[in-house]
Tab-separated table of C-alpha atoms in Angstrom:
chain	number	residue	atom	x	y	z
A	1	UNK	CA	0.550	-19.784	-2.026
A	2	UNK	CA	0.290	-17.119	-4.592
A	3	UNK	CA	3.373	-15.880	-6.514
A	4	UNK	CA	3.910	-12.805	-8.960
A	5	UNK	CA	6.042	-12.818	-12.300
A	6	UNK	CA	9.118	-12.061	-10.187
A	7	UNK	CA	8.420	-15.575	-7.854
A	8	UNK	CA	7.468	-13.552	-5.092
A	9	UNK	CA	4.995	-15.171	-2.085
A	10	UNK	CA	1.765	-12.983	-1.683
A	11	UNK	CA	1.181	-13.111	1.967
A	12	UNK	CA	-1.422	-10.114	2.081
A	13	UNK	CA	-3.583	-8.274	-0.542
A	14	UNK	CA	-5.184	-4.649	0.422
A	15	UNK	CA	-8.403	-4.205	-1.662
A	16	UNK	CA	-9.697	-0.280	-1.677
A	17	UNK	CA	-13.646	0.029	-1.819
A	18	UNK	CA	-13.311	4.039	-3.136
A	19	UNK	CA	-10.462	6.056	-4.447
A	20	UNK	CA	-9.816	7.612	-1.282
A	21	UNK	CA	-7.991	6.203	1.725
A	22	UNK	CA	-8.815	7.540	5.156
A	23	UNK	CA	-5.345	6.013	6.112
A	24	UNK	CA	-2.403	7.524	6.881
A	25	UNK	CA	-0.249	5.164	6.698
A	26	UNK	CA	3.011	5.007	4.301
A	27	UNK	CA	1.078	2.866	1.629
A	28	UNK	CA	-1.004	5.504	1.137
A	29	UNK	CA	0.713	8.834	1.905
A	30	UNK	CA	4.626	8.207	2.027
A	31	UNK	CA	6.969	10.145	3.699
A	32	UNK	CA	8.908	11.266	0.357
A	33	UNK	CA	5.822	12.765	-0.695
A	34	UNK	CA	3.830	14.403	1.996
A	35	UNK	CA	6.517	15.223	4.554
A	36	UNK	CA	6.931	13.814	7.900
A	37	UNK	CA	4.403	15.068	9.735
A	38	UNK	CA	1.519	15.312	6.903
């Protein structure tokens, strides 16, 4: 298993193909930012 500087397991690694996601999940577009019901 992979680890970063802080010792922490990488279970799962997101790779983006263009600079914009068509997501809207809270990775992308959190809640703080865009509001609730962005």
């Amino acid at each position: 298993m992979i680890a970063d500087k802080f010792n922490r397991s990488l279970r799962d690694l997101r790779i983006s193909v263009t600079d914009r996601c068509n997501f809207r999940c809270p990775y992308c577009m959190p809640a703080e930012i865009y509001g609730e019901r962005y």
